[in-house]
Amino acid sequence: MLVALSIRDVVLIERLSLSLNAGLCVLTGETGAGKSILLDALGLALGGRGDSTLVRHGSDQASVTAEFDLPEDHPAVALVREQGLEIEDTLVLRRVVTADGRSRAYVNDQAIGVTLLRRLGETLVEVHGQFDTHGLLNPQTHRSVLDAYAGLATIAAQVSAAYRAWRQVEAAREEAAEEIARARAEEDYLRHAVAELDELRPRPGEEEELAETRTVMMHREKVVEALNAAFGELAGERGVERGLNGAHRALMRIIDKAGGRLEPVIGALDRALAEVADAVATLQALSNDEDMDANALEKLEERLFALRAAARKHNVDVDRLAALREEMSRRLNLIEDQGDALERLAREAAQARDAYLEAAKRLSDFRRKAAGKLDAAVARELPPLKLDRARFTTALEPLDESSWGPDGIDRVAFLVATNPGSPPGQINKIASGGELARFMLALKVVLAQVGTVPTLVFDEVDTGIGGAVAAAVGERLAKLGRDRQVLVVTHSPQVAARGAHHLKVQKQVQKQDSEERVTTEVVELGDRQRREEIARMLSGAKVTEEARAAAESLIAGHG
């Protein structure tokens, strides 16, 4: 609930700090005292429109701070945490408007956008009155309000889950159909391209291998000349191999006469001969390699150029040709398998749609039953509020399939007809200012146990009524105050007498430098002051003893 409201330099309010309590709090004061300024200031802190006209004359800026004490599971707490903002024991909303019309918003002294501030405000306070309306007057809230009234959270969640499951399958079916259509449109191209790539048979890494081999082959003559020269030096008539063999034979003839001293030399010659033999064999293999064949270079270049031409044609790297061929083959297979795949997805989508529709119809049945109960409950509240000729109707309208969603297949709207025989319409378009607030009061009394908005504000809910009707309004406001914090701006002594707390809004005239300066202040009334204020409301400018006695009677009757 709202526990504190601090206002600085807003129109006629210079400095004001209020501590607020639970229950019904009434705000009274003479016409023009500034009650509307107080509500405008609260609206500013909740994300309402802010402009320079709200800044008190002579001030640089106006600021309003609203502090709320909330349970841990309140939607506003979750919303703040979703935004990555810190929250302490209380939630503090602050709004600053400068004299040039610029606006800044804060949550617990952390800067935020006005849009987020407005979203938070909608979860914290509902204002019902002749001019400023939120909450139930927004048709988009009616469906969730009806579901909350009827306790349909579980089945509503089931409908939402069924809808998501249906849309997921349907999205998969649509995506597959689109992909198949694209593939079918280019089927001839795909078949021709796959045939070309099948004939080419590209391999990843092949371009690099071919390029390296081509470089070697382009220097073939020099390589072959060097190979032949090396072969001659190693294995020719005057080559190393011949000399090593001759040395080996000469030493072997006298090895038994050297007393073992030649064995290391013989071993070294053996190793040298083996290494030379390996080198000669490698040279012979290289000389016979097809890379050294002049005809092989032409074939290699043809292959390399064919791969690069295919890559340019398909606008990919050469190494991607093999993967491209696989992707094209997959798309061709998809065309061939399209019947079975689409039929399977269509069956799954139809089953998911049926499951959603079954759950949504069940939800609709519950809503229709709850709508009748809600209408009857509101109807019982209307006569005491001088709305006995009015009719309240909860209308359920089936939606076109294109408008079905996670909330079901219904559009829910709260409609009223203020005169017999007149067609019902939206509350905020049919009811007058005073009727509007009383309709909202009747609804709120019925819906008192549902909803999460902790603070309700009624602005002049008693407009145009008095006597027993005003007493009935006060009774219902007091009843609401048992479950919620209720702030009501009133001119009715019957309503004021019901308040658990009483605030008086009044003007204060001060003289400064031979000029008068008018400010608005709000004071909390004690028991005696409260009796005087209600007596003033009963008798007018001059408070009589009879008015005081009547005020005492009103207060005592509801104590």
PDB file of N, CA and C in Angstrom, residues 461-551:
ATOM      1  N   VAL A 461     -16.644  10.414  -5.615  1.00  0.00           N
ATOM      2  CA  VAL A 461     -17.577   9.338  -5.920  1.00  0.00           C
ATOM      3  C   VAL A 461     -19.009   9.697  -5.534  1.00  0.00           C
ATOM      4  N   ASP A 462     -19.164  10.734  -4.697  1.00  0.00           N
ATOM      5  CA  ASP A 462     -20.488  11.100  -4.190  1.00  0.00           C
ATOM      6  C   ASP A 462     -21.114  12.254  -4.962  1.00  0.00           C
ATOM      7  N   THR A 463     -20.588  12.563  -6.146  1.00  0.00           N
ATOM      8  CA  THR A 463     -21.125  13.676  -6.924  1.00  0.00           C
ATOM      9  C   THR A 463     -22.606  13.472  -7.226  1.00  0.00           C
ATOM     10  N   GLY A 464     -23.419  14.462  -6.900  1.00  0.00           N
ATOM     11  CA  GLY A 464     -24.837  14.430  -7.241  1.00  0.00           C
ATOM     12  C   GLY A 464     -25.702  13.557  -6.368  1.00  0.00           C
ATOM     13  N   ILE A 465     -25.201  13.114  -5.232  1.00  0.00           N
ATOM     14  CA  ILE A 465     -26.015  12.267  -4.355  1.00  0.00           C
ATOM     15  C   ILE A 465     -25.953  12.814  -2.936  1.00  0.00           C
ATOM     16  N   GLY A 466     -26.797  12.315  -2.101  1.00  0.00           N
ATOM     17  CA  GLY A 466     -26.820  12.721  -0.706  1.00  0.00           C
ATOM     18  C   GLY A 466     -27.678  11.761   0.097  1.00  0.00           C
ATOM     19  N   GLY A 467     -27.852  12.035   1.358  1.00  0.00           N
ATOM     20  CA  GLY A 467     -28.743  11.252   2.200  1.00  0.00           C
ATOM     21  C   GLY A 467     -28.394   9.789   2.250  1.00  0.00           C
ATOM     22  N   ALA A 468     -29.419   8.943   2.031  1.00  0.00           N
ATOM     23  CA  ALA A 468     -29.237   7.499   2.150  1.00  0.00           C
ATOM     24  C   ALA A 468     -28.273   6.954   1.108  1.00  0.00           C
ATOM     25  N   VAL A 469     -28.283   7.560  -0.090  1.00  0.00           N
ATOM     26  CA  VAL A 469     -27.375   7.083  -1.134  1.00  0.00           C
ATOM     27  C   VAL A 469     -25.923   7.361  -0.735  1.00  0.00           C
ATOM     28  N   ALA A 470     -25.672   8.549  -0.221  1.00  0.00           N
ATOM     29  CA  ALA A 470     -24.324   8.882   0.240  1.00  0.00           C
ATOM     30  C   ALA A 470     -23.901   7.949   1.370  1.00  0.00           C
ATOM     31  N   ALA A 471     -24.855   7.635   2.253  1.00  0.00           N
ATOM     32  CA  ALA A 471     -24.549   6.706   3.347  1.00  0.00           C
ATOM     33  C   ALA A 471     -24.190   5.325   2.794  1.00  0.00           C
ATOM     34  N   ALA A 472     -24.903   4.905   1.737  1.00  0.00           N
ATOM     35  CA  ALA A 472     -24.608   3.614   1.116  1.00  0.00           C
ATOM     36  C   ALA A 472     -23.229   3.614   0.475  1.00  0.00           C
ATOM     37  N   VAL A 473     -22.890   4.734  -0.160  1.00  0.00           N
ATOM     38  CA  VAL A 473     -21.552   4.856  -0.747  1.00  0.00           C
ATOM     39  C   VAL A 473     -20.492   4.747   0.345  1.00  0.00           C
ATOM     40  N   GLY A 474     -20.699   5.473   1.443  1.00  0.00           N
ATOM     41  CA  GLY A 474     -19.751   5.418   2.549  1.00  0.00           C
ATOM     42  C   GLY A 474     -19.619   4.020   3.112  1.00  0.00           C
ATOM     43  N   GLU A 475     -20.734   3.314   3.228  1.00  0.00           N
ATOM     44  CA  GLU A 475     -20.707   1.958   3.761  1.00  0.00           C
ATOM     45  C   GLU A 475     -19.856   1.050   2.875  1.00  0.00           C
ATOM     46  N   ARG A 476     -20.025   1.183   1.547  1.00  0.00           N
ATOM     47  CA  ARG A 476     -19.270   0.327   0.625  1.00  0.00           C
ATOM     48  C   ARG A 476     -17.795   0.689   0.586  1.00  0.00           C
ATOM     49  N   LEU A 477     -17.508   1.966   0.690  1.00  0.00           N
ATOM     50  CA  LEU A 477     -16.102   2.357   0.752  1.00  0.00           C
ATOM     51  C   LEU A 477     -15.430   1.801   2.001  1.00  0.00           C
ATOM     52  N   ALA A 478     -16.143   1.862   3.112  1.00  0.00           N
ATOM     53  CA  ALA A 478     -15.604   1.315   4.358  1.00  0.00           C
ATOM     54  C   ALA A 478     -15.406  -0.194   4.251  1.00  0.00           C
ATOM     55  N   LYS A 479     -16.336  -0.846   3.546  1.00  0.00           N
ATOM     56  CA  LYS A 479     -16.220  -2.285   3.341  1.00  0.00           C
ATOM     57  C   LYS A 479     -14.984  -2.604   2.502  1.00  0.00           C
ATOM     58  N   LEU A 480     -14.759  -1.815   1.470  1.00  0.00           N
ATOM     59  CA  LEU A 480     -13.557  -1.994   0.651  1.00  0.00           C
ATOM     60  C   LEU A 480     -12.295  -1.785   1.477  1.00  0.00           C
ATOM     61  N   GLY A 481     -12.355  -0.827   2.391  1.00  0.00           N
ATOM     62  CA  GLY A 481     -11.201  -0.496   3.207  1.00  0.00           C
ATOM     63  C   GLY A 481     -10.756  -1.612   4.139  1.00  0.00           C
ATOM     64  N   ARG A 482     -11.578  -2.623   4.325  1.00  0.00           N
ATOM     65  CA  ARG A 482     -11.173  -3.746   5.163  1.00  0.00           C
ATOM     66  C   ARG A 482     -10.107  -4.600   4.472  1.00  0.00           C
ATOM     67  N   ASP A 483     -10.133  -4.602   3.126  1.00  0.00           N
ATOM     68  CA  ASP A 483      -9.202  -5.442   2.369  1.00  0.00           C
ATOM     69  C   ASP A 483      -8.148  -4.646   1.620  1.00  0.00           C
ATOM     70  N   ARG A 484      -8.439  -3.395   1.316  1.00  0.00           N
ATOM     71  CA  ARG A 484      -7.509  -2.570   0.543  1.00  0.00           C
ATOM     72  C   ARG A 484      -7.344  -1.217   1.219  1.00  0.00           C
ATOM     73  N   GLN A 485      -6.309  -0.517   0.802  1.00  0.00           N
ATOM     74  CA  GLN A 485      -6.184   0.880   1.179  1.00  0.00           C
ATOM     75  C   GLN A 485      -7.059   1.688   0.216  1.00  0.00           C
ATOM     76  N   VAL A 486      -7.959   2.492   0.751  1.00  0.00           N
ATOM     77  CA  VAL A 486      -8.881   3.268  -0.075  1.00  0.00           C
ATOM     78  C   VAL A 486      -8.734   4.746   0.273  1.00  0.00           C
ATOM     79  N   LEU A 487      -8.443   5.566  -0.733  1.00  0.00           N
ATOM     80  CA  LEU A 487      -8.397   7.018  -0.568  1.00  0.00           C
ATOM     81  C   LEU A 487      -9.578   7.596  -1.330  1.00  0.00           C
ATOM     82  N   VAL A 488     -10.392   8.419  -0.662  1.00  0.00           N
ATOM     83  CA  VAL A 488     -11.567   8.972  -1.321  1.00  0.00           C
ATOM     84  C   VAL A 488     -11.630  10.474  -1.092  1.00  0.00           C
ATOM     85  N   VAL A 489     -11.747  11.211  -2.192  1.00  0.00           N
ATOM     86  CA  VAL A 489     -11.989  12.652  -2.126  1.00  0.00           C
ATOM     87  C   VAL A 489     -13.505  12.843  -2.093  1.00  0.00           C
ATOM     88  N   THR A 490     -13.996  13.494  -1.054  1.00  0.00           N
ATOM     89  CA  THR A 490     -15.446  13.545  -0.873  1.00  0.00           C
ATOM     90  C   THR A 490     -15.922  14.905  -0.389  1.00  0.00           C
ATOM     91  N   HIS A 491     -17.168  15.226  -0.756  1.00  0.00           N
ATOM     92  CA  HIS A 491     -17.870  16.393  -0.220  1.00  0.00           C
ATOM     93  C   HIS A 491     -19.040  15.946   0.651  1.00  0.00           C
ATOM     94  N   SER A 492     -19.148  14.634   0.856  1.00  0.00           N
ATOM     95  CA  SER A 492     -20.286  14.093   1.584  1.00  0.00           C
ATOM     96  C   SER A 492     -19.928  13.837   3.050  1.00  0.00           C
ATOM     97  N   PRO A 493     -20.662  14.414   3.995  1.00  0.00           N
ATOM     98  CA  PRO A 493     -20.405  14.137   5.413  1.00  0.00           C
ATOM     99  C   PRO A 493     -20.667  12.678   5.765  1.00  0.00           C
ATOM    100  N   GLN A 494     -21.643  12.055   5.069  1.00  0.00           N
ATOM    101  CA  GLN A 494     -21.926  10.638   5.335  1.00  0.00           C
ATOM    102  C   GLN A 494     -20.730   9.752   4.968  1.00  0.00           C
ATOM    103  N   VAL A 495     -20.065  10.101   3.875  1.00  0.00           N
ATOM    104  CA  VAL A 495     -18.878   9.347   3.466  1.00  0.00           C
ATOM    105  C   VAL A 495     -17.711   9.662   4.393  1.00  0.00           C
ATOM    106  N   ALA A 496     -17.527  10.954   4.695  1.00  0.00           N
ATOM    107  CA  ALA A 496     -16.418  11.364   5.554  1.00  0.00           C
ATOM    108  C   ALA A 496     -16.501  10.706   6.923  1.00  0.00           C
ATOM    109  N   ALA A 497     -17.706  10.514   7.414  1.00  0.00           N
ATOM    110  CA  ALA A 497     -17.877   9.927   8.751  1.00  0.00           C
ATOM    111  C   ALA A 497     -17.442   8.471   8.803  1.00  0.00           C
ATOM    112  N   ARG A 498     -17.336   7.844   7.644  1.00  0.00           N
ATOM    113  CA  ARG A 498     -16.942   6.430   7.583  1.00  0.00           C
ATOM    114  C   ARG A 498     -15.428   6.242   7.609  1.00  0.00           C
ATOM    115  N   GLY A 499     -14.679   7.303   7.429  1.00  0.00           N
ATOM    116  CA  GLY A 499     -13.226   7.166   7.292  1.00  0.00           C
ATOM    117  C   GLY A 499     -12.551   6.690   8.557  1.00  0.00           C
ATOM    118  N   ALA A 500     -11.574   5.821   8.385  1.00  0.00           N
ATOM    119  CA  ALA A 500     -10.710   5.426   9.501  1.00  0.00           C
ATOM    120  C   ALA A 500      -9.648   6.497   9.736  1.00  0.00           C
ATOM    121  N   HIS A 501      -9.366   7.274   8.695  1.00  0.00           N
ATOM    122  CA  HIS A 501      -8.408   8.375   8.776  1.00  0.00           C
ATOM    123  C   HIS A 501      -8.989   9.539   7.983  1.00  0.00           C
ATOM    124  N   HIS A 502      -8.688  10.748   8.425  1.00  0.00           N
ATOM    125  CA  HIS A 502      -9.297  11.927   7.800  1.00  0.00           C
ATOM    126  C   HIS A 502      -8.216  12.975   7.544  1.00  0.00           C
ATOM    127  N   LEU A 503      -8.060  13.354   6.267  1.00  0.00           N
ATOM    128  CA  LEU A 503      -7.119  14.400   5.874  1.00  0.00           C
ATOM    129  C   LEU A 503      -7.915  15.585   5.330  1.00  0.00           C
ATOM    130  N   LYS A 504      -7.514  16.783   5.733  1.00  0.00           N
ATOM    131  CA  LYS A 504      -8.183  17.988   5.242  1.00  0.00           C
ATOM    132  C   LYS A 504      -7.224  18.769   4.353  1.00  0.00           C
ATOM    133  N   VAL A 505      -7.726  19.102   3.163  1.00  0.00           N
ATOM    134  CA  VAL A 505      -6.955  19.908   2.219  1.00  0.00           C
ATOM    135  C   VAL A 505      -7.444  21.352   2.345  1.00  0.00           C
ATOM    136  N   GLN A 506      -6.524  22.256   2.558  1.00  0.00           N
ATOM    137  CA  GLN A 506      -6.927  23.650   2.751  1.00  0.00           C
ATOM    138  C   GLN A 506      -5.869  24.597   2.192  1.00  0.00           C
ATOM    139  N   LYS A 507      -6.319  25.798   1.889  1.00  0.00           N
ATOM    140  CA  LYS A 507      -5.411  26.827   1.387  1.00  0.00           C
ATOM    141  C   LYS A 507      -4.855  27.643   2.547  1.00  0.00           C
ATOM    142  N   GLN A 508      -3.637  28.080   2.360  1.00  0.00           N
ATOM    143  CA  GLN A 508      -2.975  28.903   3.356  1.00  0.00           C
ATOM    144  C   GLN A 508      -2.495  30.178   2.658  1.00  0.00           C
ATOM    145  N   VAL A 509      -2.905  31.333   3.178  1.00  0.00           N
ATOM    146  CA  VAL A 509      -2.512  32.618   2.588  1.00  0.00           C
ATOM    147  C   VAL A 509      -1.417  33.229   3.458  1.00  0.00           C
ATOM    148  N   GLN A 510      -0.288  33.537   2.815  1.00  0.00           N
ATOM    149  CA  GLN A 510       0.847  34.123   3.531  1.00  0.00           C
ATOM    150  C   GLN A 510       1.240  35.431   2.856  1.00  0.00           C
ATOM    151  N   LYS A 511       1.642  36.383   3.671  1.00  0.00           N
ATOM    152  CA  LYS A 511       2.107  37.665   3.142  1.00  0.00           C
ATOM    153  C   LYS A 511       3.618  37.674   3.112  1.00  0.00           C
ATOM    154  N   GLN A 512       4.156  38.067   1.940  1.00  0.00           N
ATOM    155  CA  GLN A 512       5.602  38.126   1.792  1.00  0.00           C
ATOM    156  C   GLN A 512       5.947  39.321   0.899  1.00  0.00           C
ATOM    157  N   ASP A 513       6.696  40.272   1.485  1.00  0.00           N
ATOM    158  CA  ASP A 513       7.063  41.493   0.744  1.00  0.00           C
ATOM    159  C   ASP A 513       5.834  42.209   0.215  1.00  0.00           C
ATOM    160  N   SER A 514       4.867  42.400   1.099  1.00  0.00           N
ATOM    161  CA  SER A 514       3.608  43.104   0.797  1.00  0.00           C
ATOM    162  C   SER A 514       2.770  42.407  -0.270  1.00  0.00           C
ATOM    163  N   GLU A 515       3.145  41.155  -0.592  1.00  0.00           N
ATOM    164  CA  GLU A 515       2.349  40.384  -1.547  1.00  0.00           C
ATOM    165  C   GLU A 515       1.816  39.142  -0.854  1.00  0.00           C
ATOM    166  N   GLU A 516       0.607  38.730  -1.287  1.00  0.00           N
ATOM    167  CA  GLU A 516       0.010  37.516  -0.735  1.00  0.00           C
ATOM    168  C   GLU A 516       0.432  36.313  -1.558  1.00  0.00           C
ATOM    169  N   ARG A 517       0.768  35.253  -0.841  1.00  0.00           N
ATOM    170  CA  ARG A 517       1.156  34.014  -1.510  1.00  0.00           C
ATOM    171  C   ARG A 517       0.261  32.894  -0.996  1.00  0.00           C
ATOM    172  N   VAL A 518      -0.390  32.186  -1.931  1.00  0.00           N
ATOM    173  CA  VAL A 518      -1.348  31.134  -1.580  1.00  0.00           C
ATOM    174  C   VAL A 518      -0.695  29.777  -1.783  1.00  0.00           C
ATOM    175  N   THR A 519      -0.787  28.943  -0.763  1.00  0.00           N
ATOM    176  CA  THR A 519      -0.279  27.570  -0.868  1.00  0.00           C
ATOM    177  C   THR A 519      -1.357  26.613  -0.380  1.00  0.00           C
ATOM    178  N   THR A 520      -1.194  25.370  -0.780  1.00  0.00           N
ATOM    179  CA  THR A 520      -2.112  24.311  -0.337  1.00  0.00           C
ATOM    180  C   THR A 520      -1.393  23.427   0.665  1.00  0.00           C
ATOM    181  N   GLU A 521      -2.107  23.097   1.735  1.00  0.00           N
ATOM    182  CA  GLU A 521      -1.534  22.192   2.730  1.00  0.00           C
ATOM    183  C   GLU A 521      -2.550  21.119   3.081  1.00  0.00           C
ATOM    184  N   VAL A 522      -2.055  20.030   3.615  1.00  0.00           N
ATOM    185  CA  VAL A 522      -2.911  18.919   4.022  1.00  0.00           C
ATOM    186  C   VAL A 522      -2.594  18.594   5.477  1.00  0.00           C
ATOM    187  N   VAL A 523      -3.629  18.530   6.292  1.00  0.00           N
ATOM    188  CA  VAL A 523      -3.432  18.225   7.707  1.00  0.00           C
ATOM    189  C   VAL A 523      -4.255  17.009   8.082  1.00  0.00           C
ATOM    190  N   GLU A 524      -3.699  16.187   8.963  1.00  0.00           N
ATOM    191  CA  GLU A 524      -4.439  15.033   9.462  1.00  0.00           C
ATOM    192  C   GLU A 524      -5.247  15.487  10.678  1.00  0.00           C
ATOM    193  N   LEU A 525      -6.526  15.160  10.674  1.00  0.00           N
ATOM    194  CA  LEU A 525      -7.433  15.641  11.711  1.00  0.00           C
ATOM    195  C   LEU A 525      -7.527  14.656  12.862  1.00  0.00           C
ATOM    196  N   GLY A 526      -7.495  15.213  14.062  1.00  0.00           N
ATOM    197  CA  GLY A 526      -7.791  14.420  15.249  1.00  0.00           C
ATOM    198  C   GLY A 526      -9.292  14.321  15.429  1.00  0.00           C
ATOM    199  N   ASP A 527      -9.719  13.696  16.533  1.00  0.00           N
ATOM    200  CA  ASP A 527     -11.153  13.454  16.727  1.00  0.00           C
ATOM    201  C   ASP A 527     -11.949  14.754  16.757  1.00  0.00           C
ATOM    202  N   ARG A 528     -11.503  15.750  17.527  1.00  0.00           N
ATOM    203  CA  ARG A 528     -12.270  16.990  17.637  1.00  0.00           C
ATOM    204  C   ARG A 528     -12.268  17.756  16.313  1.00  0.00           C
ATOM    205  N   GLN A 529     -11.094  17.814  15.690  1.00  0.00           N
ATOM    206  CA  GLN A 529     -11.006  18.515  14.406  1.00  0.00           C
ATOM    207  C   GLN A 529     -11.860  17.819  13.342  1.00  0.00           C
ATOM    208  N   ARG A 530     -11.890  16.505  13.422  1.00  0.00           N
ATOM    209  CA  ARG A 530     -12.699  15.757  12.457  1.00  0.00           C
ATOM    210  C   ARG A 530     -14.180  16.085  12.625  1.00  0.00           C
ATOM    211  N   ARG A 531     -14.627  16.170  13.900  1.00  0.00           N
ATOM    212  CA  ARG A 531     -16.037  16.513  14.139  1.00  0.00           C
ATOM    213  C   ARG A 531     -16.344  17.902  13.583  1.00  0.00           C
ATOM    214  N   GLU A 532     -15.417  18.851  13.754  1.00  0.00           N
ATOM    215  CA  GLU A 532     -15.623  20.205  13.241  1.00  0.00           C
ATOM    216  C   GLU A 532     -15.715  20.215  11.721  1.00  0.00           C
ATOM    217  N   GLU A 533     -14.862  19.409  11.063  1.00  0.00           N
ATOM    218  CA  GLU A 533     -14.854  19.389   9.597  1.00  0.00           C
ATOM    219  C   GLU A 533     -16.153  18.790   9.060  1.00  0.00           C
ATOM    220  N   ILE A 534     -16.610  17.707   9.675  1.00  0.00           N
ATOM    221  CA  ILE A 534     -17.864  17.099   9.215  1.00  0.00           C
ATOM    222  C   ILE A 534     -19.040  18.026   9.504  1.00  0.00           C
ATOM    223  N   ALA A 535     -18.983  18.745  10.622  1.00  0.00           N
ATOM    224  CA  ALA A 535     -20.022  19.737  10.928  1.00  0.00           C
ATOM    225  C   ALA A 535     -20.026  20.835   9.877  1.00  0.00           C
ATOM    226  N   ARG A 536     -18.850  21.275   9.449  1.00  0.00           N
ATOM    227  CA  ARG A 536     -18.768  22.287   8.388  1.00  0.00           C
ATOM    228  C   ARG A 536     -19.392  21.765   7.100  1.00  0.00           C
ATOM    229  N   MET A 537     -19.136  20.502   6.802  1.00  0.00           N
ATOM    230  CA  MET A 537     -19.691  19.910   5.588  1.00  0.00           C
ATOM    231  C   MET A 537     -21.215  19.822   5.668  1.00  0.00           C
ATOM    232  N   LEU A 538     -21.721  19.675   6.887  1.00  0.00           N
ATOM    233  CA  LEU A 538     -23.179  19.587   7.067  1.00  0.00           C
ATOM    234  C   LEU A 538     -23.862  20.960   7.007  1.00  0.00           C
ATOM    235  N   SER A 539     -23.210  21.989   7.597  1.00  0.00           N
ATOM    236  CA  SER A 539     -23.903  23.275   7.764  1.00  0.00           C
ATOM    237  C   SER A 539     -23.413  24.379   6.846  1.00  0.00           C
ATOM    238  N   GLY A 540     -22.222  24.253   6.292  1.00  0.00           N
ATOM    239  CA  GLY A 540     -21.713  25.309   5.433  1.00  0.00           C
ATOM    240  C   GLY A 540     -20.696  26.155   6.171  1.00  0.00           C
ATOM    241  N   ALA A 541     -20.633  27.454   5.802  1.00  0.00           N
ATOM    242  CA  ALA A 541     -19.598  28.349   6.329  1.00  0.00           C
ATOM    243  C   ALA A 541     -19.682  28.501   7.842  1.00  0.00           C
ATOM    244  N   LYS A 542     -20.920  28.642   8.393  1.00  0.00           N
ATOM    245  CA  LYS A 542     -21.095  28.822   9.827  1.00  0.00           C
ATOM    246  C   LYS A 542     -21.435  27.496  10.483  1.00  0.00           C
ATOM    247  N   VAL A 543     -20.559  27.050  11.377  1.00  0.00           N
ATOM    248  CA  VAL A 543     -20.766  25.763  12.041  1.00  0.00           C
ATOM    249  C   VAL A 543     -21.617  25.980  13.281  1.00  0.00           C
ATOM    250  N   THR A 544     -22.762  25.331  13.347  1.00  0.00           N
ATOM    251  CA  THR A 544     -23.686  25.459  14.485  1.00  0.00           C
ATOM    252  C   THR A 544     -23.521  24.282  15.429  1.00  0.00           C
ATOM    253  N   GLU A 545     -24.085  24.462  16.623  1.00  0.00           N
ATOM    254  CA  GLU A 545     -24.053  23.373  17.591  1.00  0.00           C
ATOM    255  C   GLU A 545     -24.857  22.188  17.090  1.00  0.00           C
ATOM    256  N   GLU A 546     -25.935  22.491  16.370  1.00  0.00           N
ATOM    257  CA  GLU A 546     -26.738  21.402  15.810  1.00  0.00           C
ATOM    258  C   GLU A 546     -25.907  20.593  14.814  1.00  0.00           C
ATOM    259  N   ALA A 547     -25.095  21.308  14.015  1.00  0.00           N
ATOM    260  CA  ALA A 547     -24.257  20.613  13.038  1.00  0.00           C
ATOM    261  C   ALA A 547     -23.204  19.760  13.753  1.00  0.00           C
ATOM    262  N   ARG A 548     -22.670  20.285  14.850  1.00  0.00           N
ATOM    263  CA  ARG A 548     -21.683  19.517  15.603  1.00  0.00           C
ATOM    264  C   ARG A 548     -22.311  18.247  16.178  1.00  0.00           C
ATOM    265  N   ALA A 549     -23.533  18.403  16.667  1.00  0.00           N
ATOM    266  CA  ALA A 549     -24.231  17.241  17.231  1.00  0.00           C
ATOM    267  C   ALA A 549     -24.509  16.207  16.141  1.00  0.00           C
ATOM    268  N   ALA A 550     -24.920  16.699  14.961  1.00  0.00           N
ATOM    269  CA  ALA A 550     -25.183  15.781  13.853  1.00  0.00           C
ATOM    270  C   ALA A 550     -23.893  15.068  13.419  1.00  0.00           C
ATOM    271  N   ALA A 551     -22.802  15.836  13.410  1.00  0.00           N
ATOM    272  CA  ALA A 551     -21.522  15.237  13.043  1.00  0.00           C
ATOM    273  C   ALA A 551     -21.115  14.175  14.052  1.00  0.00           C
TER     274      ALA A 551
END
